XYZ file of C-alpha atoms in Angstrom:
387
model
C 24.993 221.167 97.674
C 24.191 221.485 101.392
C 27.189 221.361 103.679
C 27.106 218.855 106.514
C 28.079 221.709 108.807
C 24.434 222.819 108.586
C 23.760 220.247 111.305
C 25.619 222.522 113.711
C 23.495 225.505 112.712
C 20.378 223.464 113.345
C 21.478 222.694 116.886
C 22.035 226.381 117.617
C 18.620 227.363 116.277
C 16.938 224.553 118.200
C 18.546 225.999 121.292
C 16.568 229.221 120.766
C 13.447 227.151 121.431
C 14.984 225.633 124.547
C 16.011 222.357 122.894
C 19.394 220.817 123.636
C 20.961 217.874 121.794
C 19.453 214.490 122.592
C 22.853 212.801 122.835
C 26.441 213.754 123.729
C 28.479 215.366 120.954
C 31.912 214.018 121.951
C 33.244 210.505 121.992
C 34.023 210.763 125.705
C 30.454 211.817 126.382
C 29.019 209.003 124.248
C 31.193 206.416 125.939
C 30.291 207.589 129.446
C 26.568 207.673 128.702
C 26.684 204.247 127.051
C 28.671 202.774 129.940
C 26.058 203.999 132.396
C 23.306 202.321 130.368
C 24.884 199.034 129.281
C 25.122 195.768 131.172
C 28.671 195.812 132.545
C 29.902 192.645 130.830
C 28.641 193.849 127.447
C 30.202 197.276 127.975
C 33.564 195.721 128.809
C 33.344 193.556 125.700
C 32.742 196.603 123.490
C 35.118 199.027 125.192
C 37.899 196.575 125.933
C 40.879 195.528 123.893
C 43.826 193.191 123.764
C 46.279 192.926 126.637
C 46.778 196.135 128.591
C 44.889 197.985 125.833
C 47.820 200.223 124.932
C 47.230 199.521 121.234
C 43.709 200.892 121.228
C 44.849 203.901 123.246
C 47.714 204.322 120.780
C 45.307 204.160 117.842
C 43.528 207.216 119.196
C 46.590 209.146 120.368
C 48.392 208.679 117.033
C 45.968 211.046 115.320
C 47.192 213.825 117.604
C 50.656 213.536 116.047
C 49.262 214.878 112.785
C 48.132 218.468 112.267
C 46.352 220.061 109.307
C 47.999 223.037 107.658
C 45.445 225.802 106.933
C 45.149 227.580 103.597
C 43.225 230.854 103.467
C 41.088 232.567 100.777
C 40.722 229.251 98.974
C 37.027 229.412 98.131
C 36.007 226.508 100.347
C 32.579 227.847 101.305
C 30.998 224.791 99.669
C 32.504 221.378 100.174
C 32.206 218.080 98.341
C 32.705 215.082 100.615
C 31.625 212.455 98.088
C 33.785 209.455 97.184
C 33.762 206.819 94.463
C 34.013 203.216 95.583
C 33.506 200.158 93.381
C 31.430 201.999 90.836
C 29.153 203.796 93.286
C 29.236 207.415 94.409
C 28.745 207.749 98.152
C 27.827 211.160 99.569
C 30.464 210.922 102.299
C 33.778 209.135 102.918
C 32.458 207.442 106.071
C 31.450 203.837 106.504
C 30.143 201.903 109.489
C 32.735 199.322 110.508
C 31.513 195.889 111.637
C 30.690 195.370 115.321
C 30.117 191.749 116.290
C 27.713 192.432 119.169
C 25.909 195.365 117.588
C 22.679 193.383 117.587
C 22.418 193.291 121.374
C 23.581 196.855 121.975
C 20.173 198.457 121.412
C 17.194 198.330 123.765
C 15.237 196.016 121.462
C 18.272 193.837 120.677
C 17.949 194.515 116.965
C 20.958 196.780 116.644
C 21.969 195.493 113.219
C 18.572 196.471 111.820
C 18.715 199.847 113.585
C 22.108 200.564 112.073
C 21.013 199.409 108.635
C 18.121 201.872 108.841
C 20.584 204.657 109.720
C 22.708 203.615 106.760
C 19.686 203.750 104.459
C 18.756 207.218 105.714
C 22.253 208.719 105.611
C 23.813 207.047 102.584
C 26.740 205.948 104.790
C 27.437 202.299 103.925
C 27.370 199.618 106.582
C 29.829 196.745 106.773
C 27.582 194.172 108.425
C 29.263 191.580 110.616
C 28.956 187.832 110.275
C 27.898 188.008 113.932
C 24.394 189.476 113.708
C 21.357 189.254 115.925
C 19.130 189.235 112.829
C 19.781 187.257 109.639
C 21.684 188.990 106.861
C 18.639 188.821 104.580
C 16.712 191.144 106.898
C 19.669 193.465 107.426
C 20.364 193.660 103.701
C 16.754 194.587 103.004
C 16.863 197.319 105.672
C 19.795 199.004 103.893
C 17.445 200.245 101.188
C 19.283 201.947 98.351
C 22.563 202.345 100.242
C 25.023 199.678 99.050
C 26.328 197.694 102.015
C 29.079 195.151 102.514
C 29.124 191.791 104.269
C 32.048 191.106 106.584
C 33.051 187.451 106.550
C 34.679 185.662 109.438
C 35.764 182.689 107.362
C 34.673 179.523 109.199
C 36.704 176.345 109.088
C 33.776 174.709 107.280
C 34.190 175.635 103.619
C 30.648 174.703 102.714
C 29.386 177.077 105.393
C 31.674 179.858 104.154
C 30.333 179.388 100.639
C 26.771 179.518 101.939
C 27.443 182.792 103.763
C 28.903 184.406 100.646
C 26.076 183.275 98.401
C 23.467 184.415 100.918
C 25.172 187.803 101.120
C 24.998 188.103 97.332
C 21.309 187.204 97.330
C 20.681 189.694 100.156
C 21.926 192.588 98.055
C 25.293 193.243 99.662
C 27.738 194.854 97.228
C 31.014 193.443 98.508
C 32.601 190.815 100.752
C 35.046 191.951 103.441
C 37.160 189.037 104.669
C 38.550 189.666 108.152
C 41.986 188.102 108.480
C 43.058 188.857 112.043
C 40.420 186.936 113.995
C 41.012 183.285 113.264
C 41.161 182.968 117.043
C 40.299 185.381 119.833
C 42.881 187.829 121.077
C 43.877 187.937 124.746
C 41.219 190.211 126.268
C 41.525 190.470 130.044
C 38.206 192.254 130.520
C 36.288 189.380 128.950
C 38.437 186.829 130.735
C 37.813 188.516 134.074
C 34.075 188.060 133.541
C 34.720 184.536 132.203
C 32.156 185.210 129.517
C 31.824 185.817 125.817
C 28.561 186.974 124.201
C 28.416 184.414 121.412
C 28.985 181.506 123.781
C 25.775 182.647 125.450
C 24.008 182.537 122.089
C 24.141 186.235 121.185
C 24.428 187.407 117.584
C 24.472 183.986 115.949
C 21.469 184.507 113.674
C 23.481 184.067 110.471
C 24.584 180.664 111.721
C 21.318 179.411 113.174
C 19.447 180.487 110.021
C 21.922 178.816 107.679
C 20.967 175.424 106.212
C 24.569 174.240 106.147
C 25.165 175.126 109.801
C 21.841 173.603 110.836
C 22.795 170.386 109.064
C 25.774 170.074 111.419
C 23.527 170.033 114.495
C 21.914 167.025 116.139
C 18.864 169.134 117.023
C 17.525 172.447 115.687
C 19.078 175.461 117.429
C 15.635 176.477 118.680
C 15.511 173.264 120.690
C 19.116 173.202 121.887
C 20.649 176.685 121.701
C 23.578 175.675 123.911
C 24.615 172.973 121.444
C 24.330 175.483 118.598
C 26.601 177.921 120.445
C 29.108 175.135 121.063
C 29.058 174.189 117.380
C 29.634 177.859 116.521
C 32.723 177.851 118.759
C 34.051 174.798 116.930
C 33.341 176.353 113.533
C 34.097 180.061 113.906
C 37.817 180.411 113.225
C 40.012 179.114 110.437
C 43.627 179.057 111.655
C 44.804 177.282 108.509
C 43.687 180.037 106.119
C 46.652 181.131 103.976
C 47.394 183.077 100.810
C 46.788 179.877 98.862
C 43.124 179.989 99.944
C 42.488 183.353 98.307
C 41.891 181.690 94.960
C 39.037 179.727 96.540
C 37.581 182.853 98.201
C 37.955 184.862 95.002
C 36.174 182.132 93.089
C 33.113 182.216 95.341
C 31.787 185.534 94.077
C 32.049 188.218 91.427
C 31.378 190.896 94.047
C 34.277 193.125 95.084
C 36.476 191.232 97.546
C 38.315 193.120 100.272
C 40.829 191.888 102.819
C 40.505 193.411 106.295
C 43.545 193.528 108.548
C 46.228 194.278 105.955
C 48.853 196.462 107.664
C 52.166 195.551 105.996
C 52.973 196.953 102.531
C 54.399 193.620 101.396
C 51.008 191.970 101.887
C 49.294 194.377 99.505
C 50.743 193.142 96.163
C 50.092 189.548 97.212
C 46.461 190.453 97.762
C 46.237 192.259 94.429
C 47.856 189.346 92.617
C 45.135 187.114 94.044
C 42.428 189.267 92.490
C 41.425 191.243 95.577
C 39.566 194.463 94.753
C 40.198 196.455 97.912
C 42.506 196.656 100.914
C 41.163 197.321 104.401
C 43.907 198.650 106.663
C 42.962 198.006 110.290
C 44.310 196.527 113.505
C 40.789 195.685 114.657
C 40.644 198.743 116.866
C 43.273 197.255 119.160
C 40.934 194.417 120.124
C 42.904 191.481 118.800
C 46.608 191.931 119.431
C 49.248 194.480 120.366
C 50.617 196.432 117.411
C 51.659 199.898 116.362
C 48.832 202.429 115.875
C 46.942 201.576 112.717
C 47.205 205.084 111.248
C 50.994 204.630 111.159
C 50.516 201.705 108.767
C 48.222 203.568 106.389
C 50.725 205.527 104.228
C 52.787 202.447 103.404
C 49.689 200.418 102.579
C 48.342 203.192 100.334
C 51.650 203.473 98.476
C 51.762 199.737 97.917
C 48.135 199.669 96.758
C 49.016 201.886 93.756
C 45.462 203.109 93.231
C 43.554 200.124 94.570
C 40.958 201.402 97.067
C 42.144 201.404 100.676
C 39.599 201.458 103.467
C 40.750 202.345 106.970
C 39.541 202.087 110.537
C 40.944 201.956 114.093
C 41.013 204.886 116.479
C 38.783 207.280 114.527
C 36.963 209.399 117.103
C 36.254 212.722 115.394
C 35.625 214.448 112.108
C 39.153 215.829 112.238
C 40.457 212.251 112.450
C 38.468 211.431 109.325
C 40.096 214.299 107.417
C 43.573 213.223 108.535
C 43.006 209.628 107.414
C 41.785 210.857 104.028
C 44.856 213.063 103.683
C 47.044 210.029 104.352
C 45.406 208.274 101.419
C 42.392 206.381 102.720
C 39.605 206.038 100.157
C 36.991 205.699 102.907
C 37.171 205.879 106.691
C 35.377 203.560 109.092
C 34.029 204.299 112.540
C 33.189 201.660 115.119
C 32.723 202.403 118.789
C 31.362 205.963 118.247
C 28.332 204.811 116.280
C 28.015 201.702 118.458
C 27.565 203.915 121.505
C 25.080 205.989 119.526
C 23.107 202.799 118.899
C 23.138 202.045 122.620
C 21.731 205.467 123.448
C 19.154 205.872 120.715
C 19.030 203.063 118.187
C 18.687 204.367 114.641
C 18.337 207.968 115.821
C 21.483 207.632 117.938
C 23.530 206.294 115.035
C 22.270 209.052 112.735
C 23.145 211.669 115.368
C 26.720 210.403 115.686
C 27.122 210.361 111.906
C 25.798 213.927 111.721
C 28.290 215.064 114.361
C 31.253 213.430 112.649
C 30.285 214.732 109.229
C 29.665 218.255 110.504
C 33.086 218.317 112.144
C 34.799 216.833 109.090
C 33.038 219.340 106.840
C 34.019 222.290 109.028
C 37.561 220.976 109.444
C 37.966 220.930 105.678
C 36.265 224.250 105.018
C 37.917 226.293 107.745
C 41.319 224.896 106.782
C 40.671 225.845 103.161
C 39.968 222.509 101.425
C 36.828 222.243 99.329
C 36.989 218.590 98.336
C 38.587 215.326 99.306
C 40.593 215.497 96.079
C 42.483 218.462 97.586
C 43.602 216.432 100.591
C 47.055 214.877 100.430
C 49.942 214.241 102.784
C 51.205 217.700 101.927
C 48.368 219.250 103.929
C 49.535 217.494 107.100
C 52.326 218.428 109.448
C 53.882 216.276 112.148
C 53.191 217.493 115.667
C 55.914 216.764 118.241
């Protein structure tokens, strides 16, 4: 089994021929390069967060409060980073978290397809957003043999929600991820300062404009009146009345694994399990929706309450070391968002693959040099609190 750290060796040997990496290797470098390339309103939408953005800063800083305790002479020269999730073995514990403007972040404005191609090549699953620039059927096909997931923003139109789920099934997605914390938009000063929002300008609405149910709600086809279609999207997008009682309806729509994204309180976990949910997705939306504690602080309690049910995690993951720490705290799989999004900005599919290679190389080396040969060896006991 090849170690992902071999990527690092390849960079050194390429340097002997005068080649340097095509993209930055750190999150700070990726963000700076992407900022310099992106249209400023789009950059602020991606980089920004709720309120004064202390939650998203806290998400990142919280990882620094955990350290990994090294163990020597442990025979960790070869590592196994594979994980089991819903009956499939993935080669790594990473997944690509949904980004609702991913489609317009690449030069050709087909960022969802570019990311799906990176997913197909790497085996890292993609959680594809409801808000895509290309229809889910095309994105699902581009995933190839890598099982992907469809993230559902549950609209207030039940017939439309049912159509989305059934289309996702037909498109080959292997699970439905219901996002719970975005039934309305959080208070985002950067977007408000620009007085703009990408979807209101018609961006990333392909799953709506290609849907027969959504089209039936329009007076004219979206191709003829895109502004009216965007307005109808705004009226349809959120579902503020969604409650625990609605989980039976959502569960009944599909036999695919159903995950709830945004679960952060342990008491919500058994309610989800009682409703037939197959997985818990612990996340505070990367600090984009509302002020909260750092998401990683919620993870141990959610994992304990899950009692073996898979727990996915994202929010604040910026490095391979962060990935290892989240796994040690009990995450089944760890999602990245902005890092790969900036990779898409810089290089499309190649940029996403490069970021994944960097994160996996660092995670692999972090495990090996600290003496852990497999994810099964990671537990809270390997972590120490750093003052």
